[in-house]
Amino acid sequence: VDVTRLSEHFTLDELCHSQTASRLCISNTPSPLIVEALKVTAQGLERVRALCASPIVVSSGYRSRPVNDAVGGSSTSQHMSGQAADITAPGYGTVEELMHLIYSHRDAVGYDQLLQEFVREGIPDSGWVHISFSDKPRQQALVIDHTGTRVYQA
Ligand SMILES: [Zn+2]
């Protein structure tokens, strides 16, 4: 296990772990350039962690192109450049509560894209928050579910 730290609370391993990569024996090792992007992402996640006052669970961070293809990710996914992570914060609250918290502190968090993905009403622990960081943050907040994509309404 590589415990290389990207930031105080996030390791390289944590942001590169992929069940799909392990299962399909696909490489998911980032280039040095992508590790630099992952450090920026980890710093962003630190700001979210501080807001929540609770650990963040990363279900997907970096994805090599083959891994991204295998999980059906977008062909332009920021997961492939190390700029995005899918997260939950079970110690803080639901995905909707996490989404609302980050959105309410958007200037402090400085995200590029914030997506509430695949929350299904009445199904606990469904969905996740996708958050990305870039040098030109678009501060875009969207909801994506089985009905489509729409602008997030706080
Ligand atoms: Zn994502």
CSV table of N, CA, C and O in Angstrom, one decimal, residues 33-137:
chain,number,residue,atom,x,y,z
A,33,LEU,N,2.6,14.3,-13.8
A,33,LEU,CA,1.8,15.5,-14.0
A,33,LEU,C,0.4,15.3,-13.4
A,33,LEU,O,-0.1,16.3,-12.8
A,34,ILE,N,-0.1,14.1,-13.5
A,34,ILE,CA,-1.4,13.9,-12.9
A,34,ILE,C,-1.3,13.9,-11.4
A,34,ILE,O,-2.2,14.3,-10.7
A,35,VAL,N,-0.2,13.4,-10.8
A,35,VAL,CA,0.0,13.4,-9.4
A,35,VAL,C,-0.1,14.9,-8.9
A,35,VAL,O,-0.7,15.2,-7.8
A,36,GLU,N,0.5,15.8,-9.7
A,36,GLU,CA,0.4,17.2,-9.3
A,36,GLU,C,-1.0,17.7,-9.3
A,36,GLU,O,-1.4,18.4,-8.3
A,37,ALA,N,-1.8,17.3,-10.2
A,37,ALA,CA,-3.2,17.7,-10.3
A,37,ALA,C,-3.9,17.1,-9.1
A,37,ALA,O,-4.8,17.7,-8.5
A,38,LEU,N,-3.6,15.8,-8.7
A,38,LEU,CA,-4.2,15.2,-7.6
A,38,LEU,C,-3.9,15.9,-6.3
A,38,LEU,O,-4.8,15.9,-5.4
A,39,LYS,N,-2.7,16.5,-6.2
A,39,LYS,CA,-2.4,17.3,-5.0
A,39,LYS,C,-3.3,18.5,-4.9
A,39,LYS,O,-3.8,18.8,-3.8
A,40,VAL,N,-3.6,19.1,-6.0
A,40,VAL,CA,-4.6,20.3,-6.0
A,40,VAL,C,-6.0,19.8,-5.6
A,40,VAL,O,-6.6,20.4,-4.8
A,41,THR,N,-6.4,18.6,-6.1
A,41,THR,CA,-7.7,18.1,-5.8
A,41,THR,C,-7.7,17.7,-4.3
A,41,THR,O,-8.7,18.0,-3.6
A,42,ALA,N,-6.6,17.1,-3.8
A,42,ALA,CA,-6.6,16.8,-2.3
A,42,ALA,C,-6.7,18.1,-1.5
A,42,ALA,O,-7.4,18.1,-0.4
A,43,GLN,N,-6.1,19.2,-1.9
A,43,GLN,CA,-6.2,20.4,-1.2
A,43,GLN,C,-7.6,20.9,-1.1
A,43,GLN,O,-8.1,21.4,-0.1
A,44,GLY,N,-8.3,20.7,-2.3
A,44,GLY,CA,-9.7,21.1,-2.3
A,44,GLY,C,-10.6,20.2,-1.4
A,44,GLY,O,-11.5,20.7,-0.7
A,45,LEU,N,-10.2,18.9,-1.4
A,45,LEU,CA,-11.0,18.0,-0.5
A,45,LEU,C,-10.7,18.3,1.0
A,45,LEU,O,-11.6,18.1,1.8
A,46,GLU,N,-9.5,18.8,1.3
A,46,GLU,CA,-9.2,19.3,2.6
A,46,GLU,C,-10.2,20.4,3.1
A,46,GLU,O,-10.6,20.4,4.2
A,47,ARG,N,-10.5,21.3,2.1
A,47,ARG,CA,-11.4,22.4,2.4
A,47,ARG,C,-12.8,21.8,2.7
A,47,ARG,O,-13.5,22.3,3.6
A,48,VAL,N,-13.2,20.8,1.9
A,48,VAL,CA,-14.5,20.2,2.1
A,48,VAL,C,-14.5,19.5,3.5
A,48,VAL,O,-15.5,19.6,4.3
A,49,ARG,N,-13.4,18.8,3.8
A,49,ARG,CA,-13.3,18.0,5.0
A,49,ARG,C,-13.4,19.0,6.2
A,49,ARG,O,-14.1,18.7,7.2
A,50,ALA,N,-12.8,20.1,6.1
A,50,ALA,CA,-12.8,21.1,7.2
A,50,ALA,C,-14.2,21.6,7.4
A,50,ALA,O,-14.7,21.8,8.5
A,51,LEU,N,-14.9,21.9,6.3
A,51,LEU,CA,-16.3,22.3,6.4
A,51,LEU,C,-17.2,21.3,7.1
A,51,LEU,O,-18.1,21.7,7.9
A,52,CYS,N,-17.0,20.0,6.7
A,52,CYS,CA,-17.8,19.0,7.3
A,52,CYS,C,-17.4,18.6,8.7
A,52,CYS,O,-18.2,18.0,9.4
A,53,ALA,N,-16.2,19.0,9.0
A,53,ALA,CA,-15.7,18.5,10.3
A,53,ALA,C,-15.8,17.0,10.4
A,53,ALA,O,-16.2,16.5,11.5
A,54,SER,N,-15.6,16.3,9.3
A,54,SER,CA,-15.8,14.9,9.3
A,54,SER,C,-15.0,14.3,8.1
A,54,SER,O,-14.8,15.0,7.1
A,55,PRO,N,-14.5,13.1,8.3
A,55,PRO,CA,-13.7,12.5,7.2
A,55,PRO,C,-14.6,12.4,5.9
A,55,PRO,O,-15.8,12.2,5.9
A,56,ILE,N,-13.9,12.4,4.7
A,56,ILE,CA,-14.5,12.3,3.4
A,56,ILE,C,-14.1,10.9,2.9
A,56,ILE,O,-13.0,10.5,3.0
A,57,VAL,N,-15.1,10.3,2.3
A,57,VAL,CA,-14.9,9.0,1.7
A,57,VAL,C,-14.8,9.2,0.2
A,57,VAL,O,-15.7,9.7,-0.4
A,58,VAL,N,-13.6,8.8,-0.4
A,58,VAL,CA,-13.5,9.0,-1.9
A,58,VAL,C,-13.8,7.6,-2.5
A,58,VAL,O,-13.1,6.7,-2.3
A,59,SER,N,-14.8,7.6,-3.3
A,59,SER,CA,-15.2,6.3,-4.0
A,59,SER,C,-14.5,6.2,-5.4
A,59,SER,O,-14.3,5.1,-5.9
A,60,SER,N,-14.1,7.4,-6.0
A,60,SER,CA,-13.4,7.3,-7.2
A,60,SER,C,-12.7,8.7,-7.4
A,60,SER,O,-13.3,9.7,-7.2
A,61,GLY,N,-11.4,8.6,-7.6
A,61,GLY,CA,-10.6,9.8,-7.9
A,61,GLY,C,-10.0,9.7,-9.3
A,61,GLY,O,-10.7,9.7,-10.3
A,62,TYR,N,-8.7,9.4,-9.4
A,62,TYR,CA,-8.0,9.3,-10.7
A,62,TYR,C,-8.5,8.0,-11.4
A,62,TYR,O,-8.7,7.0,-10.8
A,63,ARG,N,-8.8,8.2,-12.7
A,63,ARG,CA,-9.1,7.0,-13.5
A,63,ARG,C,-8.3,7.1,-14.8
A,63,ARG,O,-8.4,8.1,-15.5
A,64,SER,N,-7.5,6.1,-15.1
A,64,SER,CA,-6.8,6.0,-16.4
A,64,SER,C,-7.9,5.9,-17.5
A,64,SER,O,-9.0,5.6,-17.1
A,65,ARG,N,-7.5,6.2,-18.7
A,65,ARG,CA,-8.6,6.1,-19.7
A,65,ARG,C,-9.2,4.8,-19.8
A,65,ARG,O,-10.5,4.7,-19.9
A,66,PRO,N,-8.5,3.7,-19.8
A,66,PRO,CA,-9.1,2.3,-19.8
A,66,PRO,C,-10.1,2.1,-18.6
A,66,PRO,O,-11.2,1.5,-18.8
A,67,VAL,N,-9.7,2.6,-17.4
A,67,VAL,CA,-10.6,2.5,-16.3
A,67,VAL,C,-11.8,3.3,-16.5
A,67,VAL,O,-13.0,2.9,-16.2
A,68,ASN,N,-11.6,4.5,-16.9
A,68,ASN,CA,-12.8,5.4,-17.2
A,68,ASN,C,-13.7,4.8,-18.2
A,68,ASN,O,-14.9,4.9,-18.0
A,69,ASP,N,-13.2,4.2,-19.3
A,69,ASP,CA,-14.0,3.6,-20.3
A,69,ASP,C,-14.8,2.4,-19.6
A,69,ASP,O,-16.0,2.2,-19.9
A,70,ALA,N,-14.1,1.7,-18.8
A,70,ALA,CA,-14.7,0.5,-18.2
A,70,ALA,C,-15.9,0.8,-17.3
A,70,ALA,O,-16.8,0.1,-17.1
A,71,VAL,N,-15.8,2.0,-16.6
A,71,VAL,CA,-16.9,2.4,-15.7
A,71,VAL,C,-17.9,3.2,-16.4
A,71,VAL,O,-18.9,3.7,-15.8
A,72,GLY,N,-17.7,3.4,-17.7
A,72,GLY,CA,-18.7,4.2,-18.5
A,72,GLY,C,-18.6,5.7,-18.3
A,72,GLY,O,-19.6,6.4,-18.4
A,73,GLY,N,-17.4,6.2,-17.9
A,73,GLY,CA,-17.3,7.6,-17.6
A,73,GLY,C,-17.3,8.4,-18.9
A,73,GLY,O,-17.1,7.9,-20.0
A,74,SER,N,-17.6,9.7,-18.8
A,74,SER,CA,-17.6,10.6,-19.9
A,74,SER,C,-16.2,10.7,-20.6
A,74,SER,O,-15.2,10.5,-19.9
A,75,SER,N,-16.1,10.8,-21.9
A,75,SER,CA,-14.9,10.8,-22.6
A,75,SER,C,-14.0,12.0,-22.3
A,75,SER,O,-12.8,12.0,-22.6
A,76,THR,N,-14.6,13.0,-21.6
A,76,THR,CA,-13.8,14.2,-21.3
A,76,THR,C,-13.7,14.3,-19.7
A,76,THR,O,-13.5,15.4,-19.2
A,77,SER,N,-14.0,13.2,-19.1
A,77,SER,CA,-14.1,13.2,-17.6
A,77,SER,C,-12.8,13.8,-16.9
A,77,SER,O,-11.7,13.5,-17.3
A,78,GLN,N,-13.0,14.7,-16.0
A,78,GLN,CA,-11.9,15.3,-15.2
A,78,GLN,C,-11.3,14.2,-14.3
A,78,GLN,O,-10.2,14.5,-13.7
A,79,HIS,N,-11.9,13.1,-14.1
A,79,HIS,CA,-11.3,12.0,-13.4
A,79,HIS,C,-10.0,11.5,-14.1
A,79,HIS,O,-9.0,11.1,-13.4
A,80,MET,N,-9.9,11.7,-15.4
A,80,MET,CA,-8.8,11.2,-16.1
A,80,MET,C,-7.6,12.1,-16.0
A,80,MET,O,-6.4,11.7,-16.3
A,81,SER,N,-7.8,13.4,-15.6
A,81,SER,CA,-6.7,14.3,-15.4
A,81,SER,C,-6.4,14.5,-14.0
A,81,SER,O,-5.6,15.4,-13.6
A,82,GLY,N,-7.0,13.7,-13.1
A,82,GLY,CA,-6.7,13.9,-11.7
A,82,GLY,C,-7.4,15.1,-11.0
A,82,GLY,O,-7.1,15.5,-9.9
A,83,GLN,N,-8.4,15.7,-11.7
A,83,GLN,CA,-9.0,16.9,-11.2
A,83,GLN,C,-10.3,16.7,-10.5
A,83,GLN,O,-10.9,17.6,-10.0
A,84,ALA,N,-10.8,15.4,-10.5
A,84,ALA,CA,-12.1,15.2,-9.9
A,84,ALA,C,-12.1,14.0,-8.9
A,84,ALA,O,-11.3,13.1,-9.0
A,85,ALA,N,-13.1,14.1,-8.0
A,85,ALA,CA,-13.3,13.0,-7.1
A,85,ALA,C,-14.8,12.8,-6.8
A,85,ALA,O,-15.5,13.8,-6.8
A,86,ASP,N,-15.2,11.6,-6.6
A,86,ASP,CA,-16.5,11.3,-6.2
A,86,ASP,C,-16.5,11.0,-4.7
A,86,ASP,O,-15.7,10.2,-4.2
A,87,ILE,N,-17.3,11.7,-3.9
A,87,ILE,CA,-17.1,11.7,-2.5
A,87,ILE,C,-18.5,11.6,-1.8
A,87,ILE,O,-19.5,11.9,-2.3
A,88,THR,N,-18.4,11.0,-0.5
A,88,THR,CA,-19.5,11.1,0.4
A,88,THR,C,-18.9,11.5,1.8
A,88,THR,O,-17.6,11.4,1.9
A,89,ALA,N,-19.7,11.9,2.7
A,89,ALA,CA,-19.2,12.2,4.0
A,89,ALA,C,-20.2,11.6,5.0
A,89,ALA,O,-21.0,12.4,5.6
A,90,PRO,N,-20.2,10.3,5.2
A,90,PRO,CA,-21.3,9.7,6.0
A,90,PRO,C,-21.3,10.2,7.4
A,90,PRO,O,-22.4,10.2,8.0
A,91,GLY,N,-20.2,10.7,8.0
A,91,GLY,CA,-20.2,11.2,9.3
A,91,GLY,C,-20.8,12.6,9.4
A,91,GLY,O,-21.2,13.1,10.5
A,92,TYR,N,-21.0,13.2,8.2
A,92,TYR,CA,-21.6,14.6,8.2
A,92,TYR,C,-23.1,14.5,7.9
A,92,TYR,O,-23.9,15.1,8.5
A,93,GLY,N,-23.4,13.7,6.9
A,93,GLY,CA,-24.8,13.6,6.5
A,93,GLY,C,-25.0,12.9,5.1
A,93,GLY,O,-24.1,12.3,4.6
A,94,THR,N,-26.2,13.2,4.6
A,94,THR,CA,-26.5,12.5,3.3
A,94,THR,C,-25.8,13.3,2.2
A,94,THR,O,-25.2,14.3,2.4
A,95,VAL,N,-25.9,12.7,1.0
A,95,VAL,CA,-25.3,13.3,-0.2
A,95,VAL,C,-25.9,14.7,-0.5
A,95,VAL,O,-25.3,15.6,-0.8
A,96,GLU,N,-27.3,14.7,-0.3
A,96,GLU,CA,-27.9,16.0,-0.5
A,96,GLU,C,-27.5,17.1,0.5
A,96,GLU,O,-27.3,18.2,0.2
A,97,GLU,N,-27.3,16.7,1.8
A,97,GLU,CA,-26.8,17.6,2.8
A,97,GLU,C,-25.3,18.0,2.5
A,97,GLU,O,-25.0,19.2,2.6
A,98,LEU,N,-24.5,17.1,2.0
A,98,LEU,CA,-23.1,17.4,1.6
A,98,LEU,C,-23.1,18.4,0.4
A,98,LEU,O,-22.4,19.4,0.4
A,99,MET,N,-24.0,18.1,-0.6
A,99,MET,CA,-24.1,19.0,-1.7
A,99,MET,C,-24.4,20.4,-1.3
A,99,MET,O,-23.8,21.4,-1.8
A,100,HIS,N,-25.4,20.5,-0.4
A,100,HIS,CA,-25.9,21.8,0.0
A,100,HIS,C,-24.8,22.6,0.8
A,100,HIS,O,-24.6,23.8,0.6
A,101,LEU,N,-24.1,21.8,1.6
A,101,LEU,CA,-23.0,22.4,2.4
A,101,LEU,C,-21.9,23.0,1.5
A,101,LEU,O,-21.5,24.2,1.7
A,102,ILE,N,-21.5,22.2,0.5
A,102,ILE,CA,-20.4,22.7,-0.4
A,102,ILE,C,-20.9,23.8,-1.2
A,102,ILE,O,-20.2,24.9,-1.4
A,103,TYR,N,-22.1,23.7,-1.8
A,103,TYR,CA,-22.7,24.8,-2.6
A,103,TYR,C,-22.8,26.1,-1.8
A,103,TYR,O,-22.5,27.2,-2.3
A,104,SER,N,-23.2,26.0,-0.5
A,104,SER,CA,-23.3,27.2,0.3
A,104,SER,C,-22.0,27.8,0.6
A,104,SER,O,-22.0,29.0,1.0
A,105,HIS,N,-20.9,27.1,0.5
A,105,HIS,CA,-19.6,27.6,0.7
A,105,HIS,C,-18.8,27.6,-0.5
A,105,HIS,O,-17.6,27.4,-0.5
A,106,ARG,N,-19.4,27.9,-1.7
A,106,ARG,CA,-18.7,27.7,-3.0
A,106,ARG,C,-17.5,28.6,-3.1
A,106,ARG,O,-16.5,28.2,-3.8
A,107,ASP,N,-17.6,29.8,-2.6
A,107,ASP,CA,-16.4,30.7,-2.7
A,107,ASP,C,-15.2,30.2,-1.9
A,107,ASP,O,-14.1,30.3,-2.4
A,108,ALA,N,-15.5,29.7,-0.8
A,108,ALA,CA,-14.4,29.1,0.1
A,108,ALA,C,-13.8,27.9,-0.5
A,108,ALA,O,-12.6,27.6,-0.5
A,109,VAL,N,-14.7,27.0,-1.1
A,109,VAL,CA,-14.2,25.7,-1.6
A,109,VAL,C,-13.6,25.9,-3.0
A,109,VAL,O,-12.6,25.3,-3.3
A,110,GLY,N,-14.1,26.8,-3.8
A,110,GLY,CA,-13.5,27.1,-5.1
A,110,GLY,C,-13.5,26.0,-6.1
A,110,GLY,O,-12.6,25.7,-6.8
A,111,TYR,N,-14.7,25.3,-6.1
A,111,TYR,CA,-14.7,24.1,-7.0
A,111,TYR,C,-14.9,24.6,-8.5
A,111,TYR,O,-15.4,25.7,-8.7
A,112,ASP,N,-14.6,23.7,-9.4
A,112,ASP,CA,-14.8,23.9,-10.8
A,112,ASP,C,-16.2,23.4,-11.1
A,112,ASP,O,-17.1,24.2,-11.6
A,113,GLN,N,-16.5,22.2,-10.9
A,113,GLN,CA,-17.8,21.6,-11.1
A,113,GLN,C,-18.2,20.8,-9.8
A,113,GLN,O,-17.4,20.1,-9.2
A,114,LEU,N,-19.5,21.0,-9.5
A,114,LEU,CA,-20.0,20.2,-8.3
A,114,LEU,C,-21.3,19.5,-8.8
A,114,LEU,O,-22.2,20.2,-9.3
A,115,LEU,N,-21.3,18.2,-8.8
A,115,LEU,CA,-22.4,17.5,-9.3
A,115,LEU,C,-23.0,16.6,-8.3
A,115,LEU,O,-22.3,15.8,-7.6
A,116,GLN,N,-24.3,16.6,-8.1
A,116,GLN,CA,-25.0,15.7,-7.2
A,116,GLN,C,-25.4,14.5,-8.2
A,116,GLN,O,-26.3,14.7,-9.0
A,117,GLU,N,-24.8,13.4,-8.0
A,117,GLU,CA,-25.1,12.3,-9.0
A,117,GLU,C,-25.8,11.1,-8.4
A,117,GLU,O,-25.4,10.5,-7.4
A,118,PHE,N,-26.9,10.8,-9.1
A,118,PHE,CA,-27.6,9.5,-8.9
A,118,PHE,C,-28.1,9.2,-7.5
A,118,PHE,O,-28.1,8.1,-7.0
A,119,VAL,N,-28.6,10.3,-6.9
A,119,VAL,CA,-29.3,10.1,-5.6
A,119,VAL,C,-30.7,9.7,-5.9
A,119,VAL,O,-31.4,10.2,-6.8
A,120,ARG,N,-31.1,8.5,-5.3
A,120,ARG,CA,-32.5,8.0,-5.6
A,120,ARG,C,-33.3,8.2,-4.3
A,120,ARG,O,-32.9,7.7,-3.2
A,121,GLU,N,-34.4,9.0,-4.5
A,121,GLU,CA,-35.2,9.3,-3.3
A,121,GLU,C,-35.7,8.0,-2.6
A,121,GLU,O,-36.1,7.0,-3.3
A,122,GLY,N,-35.6,8.0,-1.3
A,122,GLY,CA,-36.0,6.9,-0.5
A,122,GLY,C,-35.0,5.8,-0.4
A,122,GLY,O,-35.2,4.7,0.2
A,123,ILE,N,-33.9,5.9,-1.1
A,123,ILE,CA,-32.8,4.9,-1.1
A,123,ILE,C,-31.6,5.5,-0.3
A,123,ILE,O,-30.8,6.3,-0.9
A,124,PRO,N,-31.4,5.1,0.9
A,124,PRO,CA,-30.3,5.6,1.7
A,124,PRO,C,-29.0,5.2,1.1
A,124,PRO,O,-28.9,4.1,0.5
A,125,ASP,N,-28.0,6.1,1.2
A,125,ASP,CA,-26.7,5.8,0.7
A,125,ASP,C,-26.6,5.7,-0.8
A,125,ASP,O,-25.6,5.3,-1.4
A,126,SER,N,-27.6,6.2,-1.5
A,126,SER,CA,-27.5,6.2,-3.0
A,126,SER,C,-26.8,7.5,-3.4
A,126,SER,O,-26.9,8.5,-2.8
A,127,GLY,N,-26.1,7.4,-4.5
A,127,GLY,CA,-25.5,8.6,-5.1
A,127,GLY,C,-24.2,9.1,-4.4
A,127,GLY,O,-23.7,8.4,-3.5
A,128,TRP,N,-23.7,10.2,-5.0
A,128,TRP,CA,-22.4,10.7,-4.5
A,128,TRP,C,-22.3,12.2,-5.0
A,128,TRP,O,-23.1,12.6,-5.8
A,129,VAL,N,-21.4,12.9,-4.4
A,129,VAL,CA,-21.0,14.2,-4.9
A,129,VAL,C,-19.8,14.1,-5.8
A,129,VAL,O,-18.8,13.6,-5.3
A,130,HIS,N,-19.8,14.6,-7.0
A,130,HIS,CA,-18.6,14.7,-7.8
A,130,HIS,C,-18.1,16.1,-7.7
A,130,HIS,O,-18.9,17.1,-7.9
A,131,ILE,N,-16.9,16.3,-7.4
A,131,ILE,CA,-16.3,17.6,-7.2
A,131,ILE,C,-15.0,17.7,-8.0
A,131,ILE,O,-14.2,16.8,-8.0
A,132,SER,N,-14.8,18.8,-8.8
A,132,SER,CA,-13.6,19.0,-9.5
A,132,SER,C,-13.0,20.3,-9.3
A,132,SER,O,-13.7,21.3,-8.8
A,133,PHE,N,-11.7,20.4,-9.5
A,133,PHE,CA,-10.9,21.6,-9.3
A,133,PHE,C,-10.1,21.9,-10.5
A,133,PHE,O,-9.5,21.0,-11.1
A,134,SER,N,-10.0,23.2,-10.9
A,134,SER,CA,-9.1,23.6,-12.0
A,134,SER,C,-8.6,25.0,-11.8
A,134,SER,O,-9.1,25.7,-10.9
A,135,ASP,N,-7.7,25.5,-12.6
A,135,ASP,CA,-7.1,26.8,-12.4
A,135,ASP,C,-8.1,27.9,-12.9
A,135,ASP,O,-8.0,29.1,-12.5
A,136,LYS,N,-9.1,27.5,-13.6
A,136,LYS,CA,-10.2,28.5,-14.0
A,136,LYS,C,-11.5,27.9,-13.6
A,136,LYS,O,-12.3,27.4,-14.4
A,137,PRO,N,-11.9,28.0,-12.3
A,137,PRO,CA,-13.1,27.3,-11.8
A,137,PRO,C,-14.4,27.9,-12.4
A,137,PRO,O,-14.6,29.1,-12.4
